[in-house]
Amino acid sequence: MRIVLLLGLLSLAPGCVLHTGRGHYPRPAPSPAPPPPPRSMSYDEAVSLGLGQCQSRGYRCELKEAHLKGHDVWKVKFRAFAPGARGHLHLDYDAYSRALLKVDEKVKSRGDDWDDDDDGRGHGRGRKKGHAKWDD
């Protein structure tokens, strides 16, 4: 009887081992990789955006310089020309969002008499700072 009982126990042992193997759960899928950080604007992209902005204002543009200030602001500077006028256009762009942050636009007519000290030939004849007391 002991042999029968021993044989019965031995026959159940492999079944128990197989049974524990069936309880294996699949591994969860790995989480997706985080999206890459936004890409900073390149020199060519900054100049191209600035040129488009300059031309949309009706100017003929010549690039003076473009550089990255810090890590997040592109400064793009142009000489701007229009019929009978010239000056500059300076643009600041956010390097990551590509948003236009600041515009410094100074394009003036060559014959524009904006200073009362000007004699009409482009040469000043008076005091620039403070002007004369009795200047009228």
PDB file of C-alpha atoms in Angstrom:
ATOM      1  CA  MET A   1       0.000   0.000   0.000  1.00  0.00           C
ATOM      2  CA  ARG A   2       2.853   2.270   0.716  1.00  0.00           C
ATOM      3  CA  ILE A   3       4.204   1.739  -2.757  1.00  0.00           C
ATOM      4  CA  VAL A   4       0.885   2.679  -4.318  1.00  0.00           C
ATOM      5  CA  LEU A   5       0.717   5.811  -2.189  1.00  0.00           C
ATOM      6  CA  LEU A   6       4.299   6.687  -3.067  1.00  0.00           C
ATOM      7  CA  LEU A   7       3.627   6.168  -6.774  1.00  0.00           C
ATOM      8  CA  GLY A   8       0.528   8.341  -6.517  1.00  0.00           C
ATOM      9  CA  LEU A   9       2.456  11.166  -4.908  1.00  0.00           C
ATOM     10  CA  LEU A  10       5.208  10.951  -7.469  1.00  0.00           C
ATOM     11  CA  SER A  11       2.718  11.084 -10.320  1.00  0.00           C
ATOM     12  CA  LEU A  12       1.139  14.246  -8.896  1.00  0.00           C
ATOM     13  CA  ALA A  13       4.453  16.089  -8.458  1.00  0.00           C
ATOM     14  CA  PRO A  14       5.064  16.776 -12.186  1.00  0.00           C
ATOM     15  CA  GLY A  15       1.480  17.957 -12.555  1.00  0.00           C
ATOM     16  CA  CYS A  16       1.992  20.526  -9.832  1.00  0.00           C
ATOM     17  CA  VAL A  17       5.122  21.782 -11.503  1.00  0.00           C
ATOM     18  CA  LEU A  18       3.327  22.084 -14.830  1.00  0.00           C
ATOM     19  CA  HIS A  19       0.418  23.795 -13.180  1.00  0.00           C
ATOM     20  CA  THR A  20       2.611  26.543 -11.689  1.00  0.00           C
ATOM     21  CA  GLY A  21       4.099  27.177 -15.129  1.00  0.00           C
ATOM     22  CA  ARG A  22       0.613  27.939 -16.523  1.00  0.00           C
ATOM     23  CA  GLY A  23       0.108  30.789 -14.050  1.00  0.00           C
ATOM     24  CA  HIS A  24       2.763  32.893 -15.824  1.00  0.00           C
ATOM     25  CA  TYR A  25       1.439  36.330 -16.814  1.00  0.00           C
ATOM     26  CA  PRO A  26       2.722  38.161 -19.903  1.00  0.00           C
ATOM     27  CA  ARG A  27       4.998  41.128 -19.319  1.00  0.00           C
ATOM     28  CA  PRO A  28       3.401  44.520 -19.791  1.00  0.00           C
ATOM     29  CA  ALA A  29       4.351  46.327 -22.987  1.00  0.00           C
ATOM     30  CA  PRO A  30       7.119  48.881 -22.483  1.00  0.00           C
ATOM     31  CA  SER A  31       5.897  52.464 -22.235  1.00  0.00           C
ATOM     32  CA  PRO A  32       6.404  54.526 -25.382  1.00  0.00           C
ATOM     33  CA  ALA A  33       9.480  56.716 -25.524  1.00  0.00           C
ATOM     34  CA  PRO A  34       8.893  60.368 -24.665  1.00  0.00           C
ATOM     35  CA  PRO A  35       8.645  62.702 -27.653  1.00  0.00           C
ATOM     36  CA  PRO A  36      11.907  64.358 -28.662  1.00  0.00           C
ATOM     37  CA  PRO A  37      12.463  67.881 -27.338  1.00  0.00           C
ATOM     38  CA  PRO A  38      11.534  70.686 -29.743  1.00  0.00           C
ATOM     39  CA  ARG A  39      14.218  71.417 -32.289  1.00  0.00           C
ATOM     40  CA  SER A  40      15.899  74.796 -32.172  1.00  0.00           C
ATOM     41  CA  MET A  41      15.674  76.997 -35.243  1.00  0.00           C
ATOM     42  CA  SER A  42      18.744  76.881 -37.480  1.00  0.00           C
ATOM     43  CA  TYR A  43      20.644  79.877 -38.861  1.00  0.00           C
ATOM     44  CA  ASP A  44      19.156  79.352 -42.341  1.00  0.00           C
ATOM     45  CA  GLU A  45      15.626  79.093 -40.948  1.00  0.00           C
ATOM     46  CA  ALA A  46      16.025  82.300 -38.911  1.00  0.00           C
ATOM     47  CA  VAL A  47      17.365  84.209 -41.936  1.00  0.00           C
ATOM     48  CA  SER A  48      14.589  82.836 -44.146  1.00  0.00           C
ATOM     49  CA  LEU A  49      11.863  83.880 -41.689  1.00  0.00           C
ATOM     50  CA  GLY A  50      13.437  87.332 -41.347  1.00  0.00           C
ATOM     51  CA  LEU A  51      13.739  87.779 -45.102  1.00  0.00           C
ATOM     52  CA  GLY A  52      10.064  86.886 -45.510  1.00  0.00           C
ATOM     53  CA  GLN A  53       9.106  89.423 -42.832  1.00  0.00           C
ATOM     54  CA  CYS A  54      11.251  92.121 -44.456  1.00  0.00           C
ATOM     55  CA  GLN A  55       9.831  91.511 -47.927  1.00  0.00           C
ATOM     56  CA  SER A  56       6.264  91.405 -46.612  1.00  0.00           C
ATOM     57  CA  ARG A  57       6.811  94.995 -45.449  1.00  0.00           C
ATOM     58  CA  GLY A  58       7.702  96.006 -49.006  1.00  0.00           C
ATOM     59  CA  TYR A  59      11.454  96.380 -48.587  1.00  0.00           C
ATOM     60  CA  ARG A  60      14.416  95.148 -50.563  1.00  0.00           C
ATOM     61  CA  CYS A  61      16.581  93.552 -47.910  1.00  0.00           C
ATOM     62  CA  GLU A  62      20.275  92.849 -47.373  1.00  0.00           C
ATOM     63  CA  LEU A  63      21.318  90.688 -44.444  1.00  0.00           C
ATOM     64  CA  LYS A  64      23.672  92.461 -42.031  1.00  0.00           C
ATOM     65  CA  GLU A  65      23.952  89.698 -39.451  1.00  0.00           C
ATOM     66  CA  ALA A  66      22.099  86.911 -37.680  1.00  0.00           C
ATOM     67  CA  HIS A  67      23.116  85.298 -34.411  1.00  0.00           C
ATOM     68  CA  LEU A  68      21.711  83.270 -31.556  1.00  0.00           C
ATOM     69  CA  LYS A  69      21.526  85.227 -28.299  1.00  0.00           C
ATOM     70  CA  GLY A  70      21.704  82.837 -25.369  1.00  0.00           C
ATOM     71  CA  HIS A  71      19.989  79.592 -26.278  1.00  0.00           C
ATOM     72  CA  ASP A  72      16.562  80.816 -27.209  1.00  0.00           C
ATOM     73  CA  VAL A  73      16.511  84.104 -29.196  1.00  0.00           C
ATOM     74  CA  TRP A  74      17.624  84.620 -32.801  1.00  0.00           C
ATOM     75  CA  LYS A  75      18.540  88.224 -33.656  1.00  0.00           C
ATOM     76  CA  VAL A  76      18.322  88.876 -37.405  1.00  0.00           C
ATOM     77  CA  LYS A  77      19.356  92.288 -38.775  1.00  0.00           C
ATOM     78  CA  PHE A  78      18.762  93.635 -42.283  1.00  0.00           C
ATOM     79  CA  ARG A  79      19.498  96.788 -44.244  1.00  0.00           C
ATOM     80  CA  ALA A  80      16.133  97.728 -45.711  1.00  0.00           C
ATOM     81  CA  PHE A  81      15.555  99.743 -48.869  1.00  0.00           C
ATOM     82  CA  ALA A  82      12.351 101.131 -50.342  1.00  0.00           C
ATOM     83  CA  PRO A  83      11.899 103.589 -53.212  1.00  0.00           C
ATOM     84  CA  GLY A  84      13.417 106.837 -51.915  1.00  0.00           C
ATOM     85  CA  ALA A  85      14.024 105.442 -48.419  1.00  0.00           C
ATOM     86  CA  ARG A  86      16.478 103.303 -46.541  1.00  0.00           C
ATOM     87  CA  GLY A  87      17.168 102.134 -43.015  1.00  0.00           C
ATOM     88  CA  HIS A  88      17.225  98.952 -40.991  1.00  0.00           C
ATOM     89  CA  LEU A  89      14.939  96.209 -39.792  1.00  0.00           C
ATOM     90  CA  HIS A  90      15.970  94.201 -36.716  1.00  0.00           C
ATOM     91  CA  LEU A  91      13.920  91.135 -35.768  1.00  0.00           C
ATOM     92  CA  ASP A  92      14.006  88.865 -32.710  1.00  0.00           C
ATOM     93  CA  TYR A  93      12.609  85.323 -32.956  1.00  0.00           C
ATOM     94  CA  ASP A  94      12.056  82.679 -30.283  1.00  0.00           C
ATOM     95  CA  ALA A  95      14.368  79.840 -31.327  1.00  0.00           C
ATOM     96  CA  TYR A  96      11.927  77.066 -30.359  1.00  0.00           C
ATOM     97  CA  SER A  97       8.410  78.400 -31.025  1.00  0.00           C
ATOM     98  CA  ARG A  98       9.604  80.521 -33.990  1.00  0.00           C
ATOM     99  CA  ALA A  99       7.398  83.379 -32.751  1.00  0.00           C
ATOM    100  CA  LEU A 100       8.341  86.950 -33.661  1.00  0.00           C
ATOM    101  CA  LEU A 101       9.236  88.597 -30.348  1.00  0.00           C
ATOM    102  CA  LYS A 102      10.409  92.097 -31.275  1.00  0.00           C
ATOM    103  CA  VAL A 103      10.633  94.364 -34.323  1.00  0.00           C
ATOM    104  CA  ASP A 104      12.866  97.441 -34.603  1.00  0.00           C
ATOM    105  CA  GLU A 105      12.036  99.086 -37.929  1.00  0.00           C
ATOM    106  CA  LYS A 106      13.626 102.375 -38.943  1.00  0.00           C
ATOM    107  CA  VAL A 107      13.270 103.086 -42.635  1.00  0.00           C
ATOM    108  CA  LYS A 108      13.165 106.783 -43.531  1.00  0.00           C
ATOM    109  CA  SER A 109      13.010 108.769 -46.702  1.00  0.00           C
ATOM    110  CA  ARG A 110      16.335 110.272 -47.753  1.00  0.00           C
ATOM    111  CA  GLY A 111      14.853 113.727 -48.231  1.00  0.00           C
ATOM    112  CA  ASP A 112      12.794 113.621 -45.059  1.00  0.00           C
ATOM    113  CA  ASP A 113      13.539 116.695 -42.917  1.00  0.00           C
ATOM    114  CA  TRP A 114      12.907 115.186 -39.518  1.00  0.00           C
ATOM    115  CA  ASP A 115      15.398 117.417 -37.698  1.00  0.00           C
ATOM    116  CA  ASP A 116      14.816 121.183 -37.584  1.00  0.00           C
ATOM    117  CA  ASP A 117      18.590 121.747 -37.461  1.00  0.00           C
ATOM    118  CA  ASP A 118      19.076 120.230 -40.895  1.00  0.00           C
ATOM    119  CA  ASP A 119      19.808 122.724 -43.701  1.00  0.00           C
ATOM    120  CA  GLY A 120      18.253 120.518 -46.397  1.00  0.00           C
ATOM    121  CA  ARG A 121      21.547 119.143 -47.733  1.00  0.00           C
ATOM    122  CA  GLY A 122      21.934 116.528 -44.994  1.00  0.00           C
ATOM    123  CA  HIS A 123      24.376 118.631 -42.951  1.00  0.00           C
ATOM    124  CA  GLY A 124      23.333 119.894 -39.545  1.00  0.00           C
ATOM    125  CA  ARG A 125      24.009 123.547 -38.797  1.00  0.00           C
ATOM    126  CA  GLY A 126      22.808 123.813 -35.248  1.00  0.00           C
ATOM    127  CA  ARG A 127      23.093 122.254 -31.863  1.00  0.00           C
ATOM    128  CA  LYS A 128      21.866 118.694 -31.750  1.00  0.00           C
ATOM    129  CA  LYS A 129      21.374 118.316 -27.994  1.00  0.00           C
ATOM    130  CA  GLY A 130      18.964 120.688 -26.343  1.00  0.00           C
ATOM    131  CA  HIS A 131      18.838 123.061 -29.329  1.00  0.00           C
ATOM    132  CA  ALA A 132      19.173 126.777 -28.804  1.00  0.00           C
ATOM    133  CA  LYS A 133      16.965 128.455 -26.223  1.00  0.00           C
ATOM    134  CA  TRP A 134      15.461 130.858 -28.720  1.00  0.00           C
ATOM    135  CA  ASP A 135      15.063 128.398 -31.600  1.00  0.00           C
ATOM    136  CA  ASP A 136      11.771 128.989 -33.442  1.00  0.00           C
TER     137      ASP A 136
END
